[in-house]
mmCIF file of N, CA and C in Angstrom:
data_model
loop_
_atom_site.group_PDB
_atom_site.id
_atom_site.type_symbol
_atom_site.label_atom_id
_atom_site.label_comp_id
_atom_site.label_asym_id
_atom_site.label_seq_id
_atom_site.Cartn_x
_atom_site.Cartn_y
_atom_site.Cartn_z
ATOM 1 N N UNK A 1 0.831 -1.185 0.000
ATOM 2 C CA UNK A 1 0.000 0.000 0.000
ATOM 3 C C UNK A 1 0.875 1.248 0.000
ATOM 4 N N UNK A 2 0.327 2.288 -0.714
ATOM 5 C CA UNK A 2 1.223 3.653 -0.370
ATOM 6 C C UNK A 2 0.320 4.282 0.016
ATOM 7 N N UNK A 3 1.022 5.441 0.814
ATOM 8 C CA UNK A 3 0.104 6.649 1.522
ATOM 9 C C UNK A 3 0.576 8.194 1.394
ATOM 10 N N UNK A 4 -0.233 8.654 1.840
ATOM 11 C CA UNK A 4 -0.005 10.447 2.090
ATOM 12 C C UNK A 4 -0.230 10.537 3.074
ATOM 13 N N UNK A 5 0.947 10.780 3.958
ATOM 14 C CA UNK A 5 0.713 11.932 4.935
ATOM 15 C C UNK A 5 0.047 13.340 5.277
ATOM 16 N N UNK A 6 -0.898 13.178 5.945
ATOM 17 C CA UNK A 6 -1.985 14.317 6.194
ATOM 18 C C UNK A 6 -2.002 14.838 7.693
ATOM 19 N N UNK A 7 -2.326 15.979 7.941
ATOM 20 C CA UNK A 7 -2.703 16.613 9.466
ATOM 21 C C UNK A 7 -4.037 15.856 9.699
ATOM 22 N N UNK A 8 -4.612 15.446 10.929
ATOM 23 C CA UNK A 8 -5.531 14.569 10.959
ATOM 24 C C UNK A 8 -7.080 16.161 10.911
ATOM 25 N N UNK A 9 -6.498 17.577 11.007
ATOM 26 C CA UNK A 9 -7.180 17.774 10.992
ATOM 27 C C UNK A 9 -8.452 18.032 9.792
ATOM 28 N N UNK A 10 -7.335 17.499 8.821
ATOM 29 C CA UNK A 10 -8.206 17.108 7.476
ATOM 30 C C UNK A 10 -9.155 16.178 7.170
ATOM 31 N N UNK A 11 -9.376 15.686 8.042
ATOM 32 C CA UNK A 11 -10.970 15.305 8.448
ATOM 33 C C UNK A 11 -12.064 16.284 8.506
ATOM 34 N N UNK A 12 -11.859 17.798 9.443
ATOM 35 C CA UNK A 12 -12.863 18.628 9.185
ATOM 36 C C UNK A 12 -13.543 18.823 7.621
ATOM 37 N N UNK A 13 -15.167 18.245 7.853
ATOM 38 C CA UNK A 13 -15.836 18.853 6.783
ATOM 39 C C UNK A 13 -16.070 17.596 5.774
ATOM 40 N N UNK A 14 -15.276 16.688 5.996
ATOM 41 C CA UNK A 14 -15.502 15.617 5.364
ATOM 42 C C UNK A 14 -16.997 14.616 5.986
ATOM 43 N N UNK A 15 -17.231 13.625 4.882
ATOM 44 C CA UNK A 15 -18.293 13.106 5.702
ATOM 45 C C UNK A 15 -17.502 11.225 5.491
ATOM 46 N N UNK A 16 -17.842 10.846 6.328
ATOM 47 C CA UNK A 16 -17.625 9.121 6.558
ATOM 48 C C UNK A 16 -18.463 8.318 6.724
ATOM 49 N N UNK A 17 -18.356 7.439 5.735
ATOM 50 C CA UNK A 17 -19.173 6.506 5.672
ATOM 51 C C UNK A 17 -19.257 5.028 6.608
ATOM 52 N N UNK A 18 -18.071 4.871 6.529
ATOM 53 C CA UNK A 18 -18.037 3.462 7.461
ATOM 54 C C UNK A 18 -16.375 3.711 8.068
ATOM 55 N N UNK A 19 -16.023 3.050 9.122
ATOM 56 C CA UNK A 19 -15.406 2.985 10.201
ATOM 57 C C UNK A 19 -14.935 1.797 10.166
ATOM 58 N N UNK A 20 -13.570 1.003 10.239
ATOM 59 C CA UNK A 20 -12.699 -0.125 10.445
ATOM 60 C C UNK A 20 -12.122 -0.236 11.271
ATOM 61 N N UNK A 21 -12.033 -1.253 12.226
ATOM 62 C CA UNK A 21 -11.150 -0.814 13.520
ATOM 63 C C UNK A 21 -10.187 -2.348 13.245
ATOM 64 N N UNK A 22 -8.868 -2.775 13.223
ATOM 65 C CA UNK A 22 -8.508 -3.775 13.154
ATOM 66 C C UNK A 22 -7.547 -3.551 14.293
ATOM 67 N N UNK A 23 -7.558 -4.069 15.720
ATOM 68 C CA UNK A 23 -6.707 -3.862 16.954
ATOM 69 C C UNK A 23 -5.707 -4.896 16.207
ATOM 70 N N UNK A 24 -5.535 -6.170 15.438
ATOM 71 C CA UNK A 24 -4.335 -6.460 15.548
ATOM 72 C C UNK A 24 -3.180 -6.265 14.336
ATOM 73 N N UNK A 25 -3.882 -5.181 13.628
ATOM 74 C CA UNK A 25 -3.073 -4.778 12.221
ATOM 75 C C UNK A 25 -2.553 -3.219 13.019
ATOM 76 N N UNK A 26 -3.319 -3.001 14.199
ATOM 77 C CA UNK A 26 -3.135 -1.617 14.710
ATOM 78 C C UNK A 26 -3.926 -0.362 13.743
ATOM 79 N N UNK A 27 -4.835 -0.661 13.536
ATOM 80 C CA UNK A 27 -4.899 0.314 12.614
ATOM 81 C C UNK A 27 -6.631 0.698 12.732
ATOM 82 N N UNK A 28 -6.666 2.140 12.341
ATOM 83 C CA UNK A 28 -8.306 2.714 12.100
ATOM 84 C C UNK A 28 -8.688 2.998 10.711
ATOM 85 N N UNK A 29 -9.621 2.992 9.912
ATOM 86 C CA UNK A 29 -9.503 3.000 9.053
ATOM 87 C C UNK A 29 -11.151 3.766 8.612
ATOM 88 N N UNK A 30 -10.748 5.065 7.622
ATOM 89 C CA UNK A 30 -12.046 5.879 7.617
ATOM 90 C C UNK A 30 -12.400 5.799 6.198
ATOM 91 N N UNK A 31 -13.643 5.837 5.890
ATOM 92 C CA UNK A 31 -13.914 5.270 4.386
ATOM 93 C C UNK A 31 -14.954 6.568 4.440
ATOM 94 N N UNK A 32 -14.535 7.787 3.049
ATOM 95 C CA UNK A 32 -15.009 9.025 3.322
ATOM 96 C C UNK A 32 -16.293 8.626 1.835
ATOM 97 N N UNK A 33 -17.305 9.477 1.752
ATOM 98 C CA UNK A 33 -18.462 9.494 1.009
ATOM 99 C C UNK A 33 -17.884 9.542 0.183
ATOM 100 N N UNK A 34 -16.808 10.065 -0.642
ATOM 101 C CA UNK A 34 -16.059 10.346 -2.100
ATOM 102 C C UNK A 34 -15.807 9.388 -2.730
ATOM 103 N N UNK A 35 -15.137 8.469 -1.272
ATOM 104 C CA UNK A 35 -14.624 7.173 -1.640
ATOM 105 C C UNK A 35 -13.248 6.813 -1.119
ATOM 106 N N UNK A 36 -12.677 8.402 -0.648
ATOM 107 C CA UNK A 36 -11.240 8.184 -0.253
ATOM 108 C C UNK A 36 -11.441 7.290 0.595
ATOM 109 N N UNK A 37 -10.180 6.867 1.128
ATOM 110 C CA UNK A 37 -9.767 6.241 2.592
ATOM 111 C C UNK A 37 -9.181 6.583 3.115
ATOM 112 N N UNK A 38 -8.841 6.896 4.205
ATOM 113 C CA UNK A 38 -7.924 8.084 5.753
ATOM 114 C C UNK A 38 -7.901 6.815 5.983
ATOM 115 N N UNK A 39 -6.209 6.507 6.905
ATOM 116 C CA UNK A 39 -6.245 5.715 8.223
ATOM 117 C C UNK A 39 -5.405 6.157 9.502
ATOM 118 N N UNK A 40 -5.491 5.888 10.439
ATOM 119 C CA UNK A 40 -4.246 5.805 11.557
ATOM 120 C C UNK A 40 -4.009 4.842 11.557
ATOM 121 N N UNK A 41 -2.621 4.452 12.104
ATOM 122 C CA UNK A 41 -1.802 3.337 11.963
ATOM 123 C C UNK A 41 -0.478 3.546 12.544
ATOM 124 N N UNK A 42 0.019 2.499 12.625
ATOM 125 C CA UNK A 42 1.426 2.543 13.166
ATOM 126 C C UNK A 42 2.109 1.455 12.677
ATOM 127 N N UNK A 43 3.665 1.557 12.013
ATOM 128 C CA UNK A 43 4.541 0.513 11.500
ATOM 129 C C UNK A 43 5.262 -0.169 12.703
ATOM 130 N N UNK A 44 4.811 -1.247 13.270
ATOM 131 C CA UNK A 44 5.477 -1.542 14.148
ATOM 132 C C UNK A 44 7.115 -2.076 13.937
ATOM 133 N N UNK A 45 7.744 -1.512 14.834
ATOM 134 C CA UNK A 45 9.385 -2.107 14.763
ATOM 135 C C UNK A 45 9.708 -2.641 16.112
ATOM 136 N N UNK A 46 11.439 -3.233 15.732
ATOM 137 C CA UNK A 46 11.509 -3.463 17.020
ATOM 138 C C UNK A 46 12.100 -2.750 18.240
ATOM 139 N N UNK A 47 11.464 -3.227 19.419
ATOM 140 C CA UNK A 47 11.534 -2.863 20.904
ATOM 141 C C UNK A 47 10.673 -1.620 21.001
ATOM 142 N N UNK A 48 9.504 -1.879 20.632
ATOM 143 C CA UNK A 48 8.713 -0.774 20.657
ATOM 144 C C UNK A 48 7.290 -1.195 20.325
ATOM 145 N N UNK A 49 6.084 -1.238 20.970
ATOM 146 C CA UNK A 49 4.874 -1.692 20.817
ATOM 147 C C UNK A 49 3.670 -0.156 20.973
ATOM 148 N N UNK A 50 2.711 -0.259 19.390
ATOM 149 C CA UNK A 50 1.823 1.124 19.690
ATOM 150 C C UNK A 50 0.659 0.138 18.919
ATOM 151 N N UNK A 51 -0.614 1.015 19.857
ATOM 152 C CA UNK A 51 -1.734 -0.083 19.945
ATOM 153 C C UNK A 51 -3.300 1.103 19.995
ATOM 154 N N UNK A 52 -3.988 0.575 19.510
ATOM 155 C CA UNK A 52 -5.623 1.760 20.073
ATOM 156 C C UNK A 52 -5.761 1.288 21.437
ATOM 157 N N UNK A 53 -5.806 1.623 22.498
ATOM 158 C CA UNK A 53 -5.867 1.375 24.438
ATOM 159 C C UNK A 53 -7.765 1.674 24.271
ATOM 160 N N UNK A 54 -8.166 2.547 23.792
ATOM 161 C CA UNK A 54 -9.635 2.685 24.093
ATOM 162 C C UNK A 54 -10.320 3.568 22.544
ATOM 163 N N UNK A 55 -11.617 3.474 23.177
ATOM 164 C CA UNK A 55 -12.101 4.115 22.388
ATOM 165 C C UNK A 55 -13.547 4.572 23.049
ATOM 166 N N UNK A 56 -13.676 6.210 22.901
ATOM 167 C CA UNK A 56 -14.778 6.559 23.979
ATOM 168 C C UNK A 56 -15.898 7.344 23.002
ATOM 169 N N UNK A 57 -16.998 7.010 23.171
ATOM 170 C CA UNK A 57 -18.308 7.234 22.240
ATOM 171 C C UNK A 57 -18.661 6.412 21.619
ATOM 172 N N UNK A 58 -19.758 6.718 20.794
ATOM 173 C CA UNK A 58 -20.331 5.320 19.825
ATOM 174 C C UNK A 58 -19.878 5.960 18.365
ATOM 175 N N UNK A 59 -19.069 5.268 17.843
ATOM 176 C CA UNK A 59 -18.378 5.171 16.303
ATOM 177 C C UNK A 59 -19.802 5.931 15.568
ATOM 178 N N UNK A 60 -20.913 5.383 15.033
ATOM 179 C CA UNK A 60 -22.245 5.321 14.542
ATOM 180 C C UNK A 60 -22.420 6.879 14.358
ATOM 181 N N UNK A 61 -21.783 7.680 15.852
ATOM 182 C CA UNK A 61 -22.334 8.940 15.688
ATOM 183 C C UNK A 61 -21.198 10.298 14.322
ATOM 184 N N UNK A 62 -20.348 9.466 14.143
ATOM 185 C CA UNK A 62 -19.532 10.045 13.461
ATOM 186 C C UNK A 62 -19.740 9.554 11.287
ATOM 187 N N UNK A 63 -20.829 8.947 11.495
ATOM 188 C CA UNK A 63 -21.132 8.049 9.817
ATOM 189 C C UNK A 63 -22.320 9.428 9.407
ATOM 190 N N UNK A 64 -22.071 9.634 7.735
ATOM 191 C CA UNK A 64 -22.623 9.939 7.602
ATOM 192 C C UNK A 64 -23.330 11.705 7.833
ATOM 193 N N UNK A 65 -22.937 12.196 8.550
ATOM 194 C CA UNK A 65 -22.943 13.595 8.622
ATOM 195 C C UNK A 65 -21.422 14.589 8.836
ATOM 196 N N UNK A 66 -21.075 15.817 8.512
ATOM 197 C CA UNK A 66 -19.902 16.563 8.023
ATOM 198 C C UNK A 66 -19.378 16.108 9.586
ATOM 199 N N UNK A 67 -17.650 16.051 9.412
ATOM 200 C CA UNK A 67 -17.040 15.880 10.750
ATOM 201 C C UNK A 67 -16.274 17.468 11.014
ATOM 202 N N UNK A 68 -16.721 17.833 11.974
ATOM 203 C CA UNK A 68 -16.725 19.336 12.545
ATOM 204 C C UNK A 68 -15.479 19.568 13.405
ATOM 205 N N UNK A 69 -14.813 18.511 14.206
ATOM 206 C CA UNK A 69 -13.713 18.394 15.321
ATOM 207 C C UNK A 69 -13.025 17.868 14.521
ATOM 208 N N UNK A 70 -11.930 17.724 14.402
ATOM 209 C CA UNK A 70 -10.782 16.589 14.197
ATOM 210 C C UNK A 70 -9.454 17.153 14.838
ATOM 211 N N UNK A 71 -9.117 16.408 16.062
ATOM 212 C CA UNK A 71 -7.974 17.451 17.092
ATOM 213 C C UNK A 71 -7.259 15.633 17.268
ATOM 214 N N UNK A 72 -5.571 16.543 17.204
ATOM 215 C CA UNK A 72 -4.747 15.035 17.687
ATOM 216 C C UNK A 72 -4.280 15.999 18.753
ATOM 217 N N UNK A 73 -4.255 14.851 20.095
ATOM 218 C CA UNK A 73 -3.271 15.390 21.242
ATOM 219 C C UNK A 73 -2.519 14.258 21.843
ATOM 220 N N UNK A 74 -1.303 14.855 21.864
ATOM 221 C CA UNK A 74 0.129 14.050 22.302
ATOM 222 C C UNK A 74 0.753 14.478 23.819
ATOM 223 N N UNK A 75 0.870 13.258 24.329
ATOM 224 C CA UNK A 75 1.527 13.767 25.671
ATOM 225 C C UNK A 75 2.363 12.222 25.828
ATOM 226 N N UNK A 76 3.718 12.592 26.598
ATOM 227 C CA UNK A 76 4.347 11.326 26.963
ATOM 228 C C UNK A 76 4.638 11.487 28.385
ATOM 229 N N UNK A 77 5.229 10.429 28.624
ATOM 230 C CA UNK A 77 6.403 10.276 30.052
ATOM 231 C C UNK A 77 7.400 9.449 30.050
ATOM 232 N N UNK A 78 8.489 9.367 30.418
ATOM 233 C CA UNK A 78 9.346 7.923 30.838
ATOM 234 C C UNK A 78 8.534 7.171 31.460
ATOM 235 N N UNK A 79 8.996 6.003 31.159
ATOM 236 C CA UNK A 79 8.254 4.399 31.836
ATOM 237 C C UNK A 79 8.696 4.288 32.796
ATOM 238 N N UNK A 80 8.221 3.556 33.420
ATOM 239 C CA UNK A 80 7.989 3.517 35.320
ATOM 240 C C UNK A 80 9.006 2.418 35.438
ATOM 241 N N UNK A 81 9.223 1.765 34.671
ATOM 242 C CA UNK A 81 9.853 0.802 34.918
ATOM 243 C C UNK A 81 11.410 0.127 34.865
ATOM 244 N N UNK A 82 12.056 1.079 35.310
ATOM 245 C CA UNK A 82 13.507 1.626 35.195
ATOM 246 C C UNK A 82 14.135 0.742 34.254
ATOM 247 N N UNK A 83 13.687 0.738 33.044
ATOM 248 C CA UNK A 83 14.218 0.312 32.042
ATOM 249 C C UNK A 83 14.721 1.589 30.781
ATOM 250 N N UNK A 84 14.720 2.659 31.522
ATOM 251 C CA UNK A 84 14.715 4.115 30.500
ATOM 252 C C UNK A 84 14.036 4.013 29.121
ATOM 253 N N UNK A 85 12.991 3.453 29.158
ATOM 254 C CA UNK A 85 11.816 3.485 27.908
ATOM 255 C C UNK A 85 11.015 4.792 28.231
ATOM 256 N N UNK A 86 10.263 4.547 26.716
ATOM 257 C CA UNK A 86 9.527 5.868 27.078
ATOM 258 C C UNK A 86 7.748 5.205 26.339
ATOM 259 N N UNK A 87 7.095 6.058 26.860
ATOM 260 C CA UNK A 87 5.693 6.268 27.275
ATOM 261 C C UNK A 87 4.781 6.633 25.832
ATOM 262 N N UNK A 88 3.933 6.952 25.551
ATOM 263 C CA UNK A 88 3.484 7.950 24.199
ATOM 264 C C UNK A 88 1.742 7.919 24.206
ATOM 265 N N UNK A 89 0.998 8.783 24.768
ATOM 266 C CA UNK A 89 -0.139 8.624 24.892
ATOM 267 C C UNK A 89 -1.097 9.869 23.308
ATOM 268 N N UNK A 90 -1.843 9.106 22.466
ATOM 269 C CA UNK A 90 -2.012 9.896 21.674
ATOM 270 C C UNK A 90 -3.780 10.062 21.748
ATOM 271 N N UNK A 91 -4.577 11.209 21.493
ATOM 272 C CA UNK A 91 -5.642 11.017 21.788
ATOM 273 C C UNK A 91 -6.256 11.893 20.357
ATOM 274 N N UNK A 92 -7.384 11.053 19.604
ATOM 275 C CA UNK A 92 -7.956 11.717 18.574
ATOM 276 C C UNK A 92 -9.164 12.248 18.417
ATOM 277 N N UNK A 93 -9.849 13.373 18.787
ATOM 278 C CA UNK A 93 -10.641 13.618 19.301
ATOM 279 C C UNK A 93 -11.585 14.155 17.755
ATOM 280 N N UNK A 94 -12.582 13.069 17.511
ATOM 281 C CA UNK A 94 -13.557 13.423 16.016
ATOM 282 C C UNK A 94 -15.329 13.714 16.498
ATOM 283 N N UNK A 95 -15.756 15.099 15.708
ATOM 284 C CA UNK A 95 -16.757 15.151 16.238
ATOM 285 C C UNK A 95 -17.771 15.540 15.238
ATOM 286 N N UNK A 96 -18.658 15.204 15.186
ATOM 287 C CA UNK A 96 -20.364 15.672 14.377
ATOM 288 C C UNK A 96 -21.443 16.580 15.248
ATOM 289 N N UNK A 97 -22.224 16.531 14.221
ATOM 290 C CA UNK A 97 -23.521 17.227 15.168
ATOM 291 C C UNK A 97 -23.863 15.882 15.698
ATOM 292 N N UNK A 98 -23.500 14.747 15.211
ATOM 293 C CA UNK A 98 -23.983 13.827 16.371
ATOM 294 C C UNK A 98 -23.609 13.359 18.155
ATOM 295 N N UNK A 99 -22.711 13.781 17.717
ATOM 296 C CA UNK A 99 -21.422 13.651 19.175
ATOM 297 C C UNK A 99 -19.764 13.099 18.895
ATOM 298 N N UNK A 100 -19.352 13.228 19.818
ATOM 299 C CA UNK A 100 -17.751 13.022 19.924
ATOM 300 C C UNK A 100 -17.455 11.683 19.770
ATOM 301 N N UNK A 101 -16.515 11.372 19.093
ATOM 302 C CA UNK A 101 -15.684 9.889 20.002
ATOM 303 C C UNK A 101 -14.233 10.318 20.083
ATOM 304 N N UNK A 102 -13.350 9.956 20.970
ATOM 305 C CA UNK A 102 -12.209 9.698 21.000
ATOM 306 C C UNK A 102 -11.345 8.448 20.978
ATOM 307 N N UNK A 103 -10.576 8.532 20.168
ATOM 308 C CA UNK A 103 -9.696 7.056 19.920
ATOM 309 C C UNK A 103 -8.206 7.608 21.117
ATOM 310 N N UNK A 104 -8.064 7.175 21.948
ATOM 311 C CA UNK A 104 -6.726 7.005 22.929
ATOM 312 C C UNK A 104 -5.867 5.305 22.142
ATOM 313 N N UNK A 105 -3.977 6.047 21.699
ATOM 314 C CA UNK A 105 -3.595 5.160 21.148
ATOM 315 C C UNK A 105 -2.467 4.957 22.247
ATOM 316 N N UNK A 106 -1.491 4.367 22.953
ATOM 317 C CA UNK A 106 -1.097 4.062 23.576
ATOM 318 C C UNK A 106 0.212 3.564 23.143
ATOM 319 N N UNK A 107 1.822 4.014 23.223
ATOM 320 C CA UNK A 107 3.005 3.437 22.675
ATOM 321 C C UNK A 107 3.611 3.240 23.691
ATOM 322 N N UNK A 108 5.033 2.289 23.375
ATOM 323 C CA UNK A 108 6.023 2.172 24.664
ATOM 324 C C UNK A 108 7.107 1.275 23.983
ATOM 325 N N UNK A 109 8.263 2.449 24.212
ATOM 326 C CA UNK A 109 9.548 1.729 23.377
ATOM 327 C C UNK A 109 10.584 1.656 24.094
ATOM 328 N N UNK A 110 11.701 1.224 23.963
ATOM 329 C CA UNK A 110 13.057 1.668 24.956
ATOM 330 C C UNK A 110 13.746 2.603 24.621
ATOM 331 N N UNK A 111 13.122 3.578 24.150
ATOM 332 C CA UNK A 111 13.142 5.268 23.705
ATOM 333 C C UNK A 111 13.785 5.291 22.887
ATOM 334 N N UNK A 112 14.365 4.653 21.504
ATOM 335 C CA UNK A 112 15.216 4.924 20.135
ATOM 336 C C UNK A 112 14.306 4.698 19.206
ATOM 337 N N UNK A 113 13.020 4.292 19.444
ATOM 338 C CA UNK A 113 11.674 3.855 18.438
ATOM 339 C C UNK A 113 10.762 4.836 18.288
ATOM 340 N N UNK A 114 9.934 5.126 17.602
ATOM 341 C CA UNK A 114 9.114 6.157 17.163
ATOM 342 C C UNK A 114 8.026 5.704 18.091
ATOM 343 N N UNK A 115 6.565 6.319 18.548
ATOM 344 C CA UNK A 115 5.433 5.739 19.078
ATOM 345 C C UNK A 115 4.803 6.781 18.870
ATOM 346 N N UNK A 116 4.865 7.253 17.346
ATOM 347 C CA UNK A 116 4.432 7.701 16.316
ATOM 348 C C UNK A 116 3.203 7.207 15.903
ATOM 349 N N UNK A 117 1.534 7.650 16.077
ATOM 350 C CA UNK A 117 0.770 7.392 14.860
ATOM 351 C C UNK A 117 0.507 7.850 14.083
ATOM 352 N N UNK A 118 0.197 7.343 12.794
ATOM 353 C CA UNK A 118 0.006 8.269 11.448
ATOM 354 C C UNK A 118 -1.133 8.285 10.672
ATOM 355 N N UNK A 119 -1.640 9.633 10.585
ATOM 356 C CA UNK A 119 -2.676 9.539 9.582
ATOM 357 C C UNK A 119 -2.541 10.107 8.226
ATOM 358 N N UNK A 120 -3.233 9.362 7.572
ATOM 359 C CA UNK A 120 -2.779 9.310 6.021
ATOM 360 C C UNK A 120 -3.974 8.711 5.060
ATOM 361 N N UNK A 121 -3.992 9.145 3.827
ATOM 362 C CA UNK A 121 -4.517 9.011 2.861
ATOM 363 C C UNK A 121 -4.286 7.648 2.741
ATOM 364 N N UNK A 122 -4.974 6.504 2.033
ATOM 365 C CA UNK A 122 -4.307 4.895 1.619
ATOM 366 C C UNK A 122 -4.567 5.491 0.362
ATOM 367 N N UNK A 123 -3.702 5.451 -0.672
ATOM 368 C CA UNK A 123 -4.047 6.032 -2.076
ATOM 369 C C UNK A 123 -3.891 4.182 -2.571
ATOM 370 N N UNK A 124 -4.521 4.323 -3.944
ATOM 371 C CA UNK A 124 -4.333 3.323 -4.619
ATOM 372 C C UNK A 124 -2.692 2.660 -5.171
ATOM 373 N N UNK A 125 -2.810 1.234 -5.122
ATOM 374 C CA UNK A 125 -1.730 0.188 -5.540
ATOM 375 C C UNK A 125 -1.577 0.937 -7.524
ATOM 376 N N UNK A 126 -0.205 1.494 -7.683
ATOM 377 C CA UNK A 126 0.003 1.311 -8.665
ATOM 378 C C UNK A 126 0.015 -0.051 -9.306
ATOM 379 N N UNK A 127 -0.155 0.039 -10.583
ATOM 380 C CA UNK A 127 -0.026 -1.450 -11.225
ATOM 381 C C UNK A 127 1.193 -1.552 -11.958
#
């Protein structure tokens, strides 16, 4: 697959049709009325694990009508666990006139790894 890198706040104004959640590909996946596809995701490497931890609202309310919010917020810490890793808490906050959901993504590496998520266009497989 190839992609484009996008600000997630390029979601505002768009409308979505259906919603993919695959916890063990790591990945979200937004399927817009046009037809595009947006995803978050993360390339996992090693000594470093990033994952969706939650997800707060009902998906349903975000299908189908313009998306008005689209906010990423990042905060970390060192790991507790005196192994000098580090922490990566990412939170995506998408909203309609129907209501909010937030996706919380959750990383943890031995701090030389990215815990990086990315949102991006999935453009089409050249042939």
């Amino acid at each position: 697959m190839r992609f484009k890198d996008l600000k997630f706040e390029n979601l505002v104004g768009v409308v979505i049709n259906n919603i993919s959640i695959s916890y063990g590909e790591h990945e979200v996946r937004f399927t817009l009325a046009d037809g595009r596809i947006f995803a978050l995701f993360h390339g996992q490497e090693c000594c470093e694990h990033v994952w969706v931890e939650d997800i707060s609202g009902d998906l349903n309310n975000l299908l189908y009508t313009p998306v008005t919010l689209a906010e990423e917020v990042v905060g970390g810490c060192e790991d507790n666990n005196d192994t000098g890793g580090t922490q990566t808490w990412t939170f995506y906050r998408i909203a309609t006139a129907n209501g909010m959901v937030v996706i919380r993504w959750c990383g943890q590496s031995n701090g030389y790894y990215s815990e990086r998520v990315t949102f991006a266009e999935v453009l089409p497989t050249l042939q």
